[in-house]
XYZ file of C-alpha atoms in Angstrom:
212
model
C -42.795 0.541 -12.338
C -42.471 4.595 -13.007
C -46.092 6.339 -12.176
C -46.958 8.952 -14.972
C -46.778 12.671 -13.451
C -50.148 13.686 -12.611
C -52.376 15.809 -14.737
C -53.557 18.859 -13.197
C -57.216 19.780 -14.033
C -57.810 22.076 -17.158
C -60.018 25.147 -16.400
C -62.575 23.794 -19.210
C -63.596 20.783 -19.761
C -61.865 18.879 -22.203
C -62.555 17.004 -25.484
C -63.683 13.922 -25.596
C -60.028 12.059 -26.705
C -57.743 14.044 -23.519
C -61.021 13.499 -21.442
C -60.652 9.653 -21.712
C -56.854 10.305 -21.019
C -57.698 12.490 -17.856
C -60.423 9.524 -16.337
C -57.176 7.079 -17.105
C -54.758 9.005 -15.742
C -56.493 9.699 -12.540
C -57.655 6.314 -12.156
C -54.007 4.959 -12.569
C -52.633 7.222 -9.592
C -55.501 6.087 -7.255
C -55.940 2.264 -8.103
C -51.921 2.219 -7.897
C -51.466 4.197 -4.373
C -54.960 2.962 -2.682
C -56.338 -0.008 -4.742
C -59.297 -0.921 -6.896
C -61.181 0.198 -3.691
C -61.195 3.953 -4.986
C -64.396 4.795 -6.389
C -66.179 5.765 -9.349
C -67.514 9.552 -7.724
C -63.732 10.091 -6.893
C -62.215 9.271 -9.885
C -64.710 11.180 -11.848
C -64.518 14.248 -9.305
C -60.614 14.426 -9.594
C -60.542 14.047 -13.295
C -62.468 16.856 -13.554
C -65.484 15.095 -16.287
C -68.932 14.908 -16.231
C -70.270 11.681 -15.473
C -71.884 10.893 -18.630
C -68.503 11.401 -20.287
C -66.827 9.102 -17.875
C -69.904 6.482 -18.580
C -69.451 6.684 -22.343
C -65.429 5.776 -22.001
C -65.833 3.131 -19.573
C -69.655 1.540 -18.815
C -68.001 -0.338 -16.029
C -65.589 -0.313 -13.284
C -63.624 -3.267 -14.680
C -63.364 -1.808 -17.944
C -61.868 1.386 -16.183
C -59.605 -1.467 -14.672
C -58.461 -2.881 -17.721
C -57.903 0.125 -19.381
C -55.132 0.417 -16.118
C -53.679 -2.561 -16.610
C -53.050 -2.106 -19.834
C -51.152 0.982 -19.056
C -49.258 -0.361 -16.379
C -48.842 -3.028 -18.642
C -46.774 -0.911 -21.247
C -44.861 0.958 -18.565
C -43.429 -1.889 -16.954
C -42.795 -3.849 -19.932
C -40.979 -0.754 -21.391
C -38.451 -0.333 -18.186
C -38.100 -4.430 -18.501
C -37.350 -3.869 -21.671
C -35.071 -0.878 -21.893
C -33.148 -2.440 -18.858
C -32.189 -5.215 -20.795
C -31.164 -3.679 -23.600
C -29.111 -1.511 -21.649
C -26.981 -4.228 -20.425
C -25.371 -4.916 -24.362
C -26.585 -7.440 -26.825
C -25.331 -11.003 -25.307
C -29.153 -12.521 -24.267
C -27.284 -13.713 -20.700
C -25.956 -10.411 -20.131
C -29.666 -8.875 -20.757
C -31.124 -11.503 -18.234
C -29.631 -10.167 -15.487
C -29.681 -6.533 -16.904
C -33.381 -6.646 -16.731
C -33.231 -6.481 -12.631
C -32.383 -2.838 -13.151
C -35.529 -1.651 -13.863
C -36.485 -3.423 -10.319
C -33.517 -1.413 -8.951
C -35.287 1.774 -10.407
C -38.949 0.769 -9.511
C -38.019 -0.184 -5.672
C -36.490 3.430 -4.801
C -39.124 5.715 -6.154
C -41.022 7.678 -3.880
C -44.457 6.359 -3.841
C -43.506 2.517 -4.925
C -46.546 -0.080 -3.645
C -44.785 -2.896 -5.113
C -46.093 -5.023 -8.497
C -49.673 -3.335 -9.890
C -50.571 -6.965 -11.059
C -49.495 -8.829 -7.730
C -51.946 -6.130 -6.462
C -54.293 -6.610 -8.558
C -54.622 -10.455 -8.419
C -54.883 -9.968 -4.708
C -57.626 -8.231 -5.611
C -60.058 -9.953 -7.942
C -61.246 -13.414 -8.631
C -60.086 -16.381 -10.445
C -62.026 -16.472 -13.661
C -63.038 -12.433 -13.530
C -61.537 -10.374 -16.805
C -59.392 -8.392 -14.359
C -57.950 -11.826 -12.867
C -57.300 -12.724 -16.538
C -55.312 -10.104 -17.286
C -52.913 -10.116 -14.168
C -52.190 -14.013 -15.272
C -51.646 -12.973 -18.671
C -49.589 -10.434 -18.364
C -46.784 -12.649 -15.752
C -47.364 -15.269 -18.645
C -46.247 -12.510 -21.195
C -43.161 -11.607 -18.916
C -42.234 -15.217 -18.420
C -42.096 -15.788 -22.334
C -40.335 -12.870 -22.989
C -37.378 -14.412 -20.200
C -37.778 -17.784 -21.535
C -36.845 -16.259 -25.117
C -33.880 -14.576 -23.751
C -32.705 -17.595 -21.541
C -32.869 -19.582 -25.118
C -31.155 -17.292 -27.079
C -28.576 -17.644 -24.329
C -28.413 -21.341 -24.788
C -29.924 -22.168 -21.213
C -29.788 -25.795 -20.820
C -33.468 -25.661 -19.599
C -34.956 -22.321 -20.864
C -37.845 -23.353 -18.785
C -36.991 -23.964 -15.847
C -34.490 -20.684 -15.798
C -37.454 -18.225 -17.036
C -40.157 -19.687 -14.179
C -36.749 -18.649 -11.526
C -36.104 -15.665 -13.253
C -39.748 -14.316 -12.512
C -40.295 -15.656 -9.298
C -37.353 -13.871 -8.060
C -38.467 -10.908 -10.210
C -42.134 -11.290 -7.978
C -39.927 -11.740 -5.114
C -37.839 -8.642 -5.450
C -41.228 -5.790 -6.575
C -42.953 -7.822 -3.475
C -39.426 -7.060 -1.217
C -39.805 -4.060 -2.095
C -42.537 -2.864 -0.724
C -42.414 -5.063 2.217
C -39.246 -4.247 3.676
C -38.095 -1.104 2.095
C -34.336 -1.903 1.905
C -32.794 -0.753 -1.735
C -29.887 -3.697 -1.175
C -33.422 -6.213 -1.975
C -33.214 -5.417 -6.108
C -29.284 -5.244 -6.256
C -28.968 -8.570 -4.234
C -31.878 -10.149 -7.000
C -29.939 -8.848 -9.294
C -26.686 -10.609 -8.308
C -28.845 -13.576 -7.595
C -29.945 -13.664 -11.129
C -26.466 -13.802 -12.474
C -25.887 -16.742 -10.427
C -28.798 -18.337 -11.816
C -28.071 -17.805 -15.405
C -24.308 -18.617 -15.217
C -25.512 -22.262 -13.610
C -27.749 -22.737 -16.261
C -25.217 -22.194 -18.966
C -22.694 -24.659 -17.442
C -22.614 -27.617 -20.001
C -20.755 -30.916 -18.405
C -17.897 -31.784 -20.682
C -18.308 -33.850 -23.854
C -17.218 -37.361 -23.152
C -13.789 -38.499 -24.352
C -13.550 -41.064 -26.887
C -12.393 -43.837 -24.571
C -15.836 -42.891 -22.608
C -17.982 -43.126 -25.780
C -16.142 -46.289 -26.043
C -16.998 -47.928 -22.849
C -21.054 -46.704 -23.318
């Protein structure tokens, strides 16, 4: 996923609406490059709000976590999205179109790999932030499993779980190994994957339906 430029700090203080946007912004660009580990003082220090402001927008650190998530949320959805979409209108075309925006995400200066990997690394099962990180691959996985239907997958299923493990796979890669050839070879992987799924045997012959 694309990080937002940051926001340089304003020589007053600002309203209350771009104040909550400052906290959020700031918070994204430290919990993304350093982890939920960055504090509260920093945050509020480099967003450049009192601490009563940053209290009334977000009473608690999870909340501040959420609001994150949800932003990375719409960011990473939206390159998903616009890959696939990119790639024409035929559903199987999109499937494997989608793997672009890993292509992008992978060779930006700055990439730490999936926000929501991280974050479920990160947190409990059972915790609000845990529940989001689940929901959101489940969100991802539906959206695949739509497509892979559309595209007359024999087992939409089975084809969107493979999809997003080797979508997991490739943000982990990534990070891990730092080779740009890891998104374009899930890429190519993925078209493999969806052009076995479509495969239908052949209808049986009449002499076959015969002999059942």
């Amino acid at each position: 996923m694309t990080l937002p430029a940051a926001i340089p700090p304003p020589a007053t203080r600002a309203p209350a609406g771009p104040a909550r946007e400052k906290i959020l912004a700031t918070a994204f660009r430290l919990f993304y490059a350093h982890g939920f580990r960055a504090g509260i003082d920093t945050i509020i220090a480099e967003s450049g709000v009192a601490k009563a402001t940053f209290y009334k927008y977000f009473p608690a650190k999870d909340d501040l976590i959420l609001a994150y998530l949800e932003k990375a949320d719409g960011i990473w959805t939206g390159q998903l999205h616009a890959a696939a979409r990119t790639a024409g209108e035929d559903p199987a075309a999109q499937l494997a179109g989608l793997f672009d925006a890993l292509t992008t995400a992978c060779r930006r200066d700055g990439y730490r790999g999936c926000a929501f990997i991280n974050a479920a690394a990160e947190s409990a099962a059972g915790t609000r932030v845990h529940d989001r990180t689940v929901a959101h691959k489940q969100q991802i996985r539906a959206w695949i499993r739509d497509l892979a239907a559309r595209a007359g997958a024999g087992d939409p299923d089975q084809l969107a779980r493979s999809l997003a493990l080797l979508l997991d796979g490739g943000l982990a890669s990534g990070v891990l190994d730092g080779d740009p050839a890891a998104a374009s070879a899930a890429k190519a992987t993925a078209a493999q994957l969806v052009a076995a799924s479509l495969r239908t045997p052949p209808a049986p012959t009449d002499s076959q339906q015969g002999s059942l």
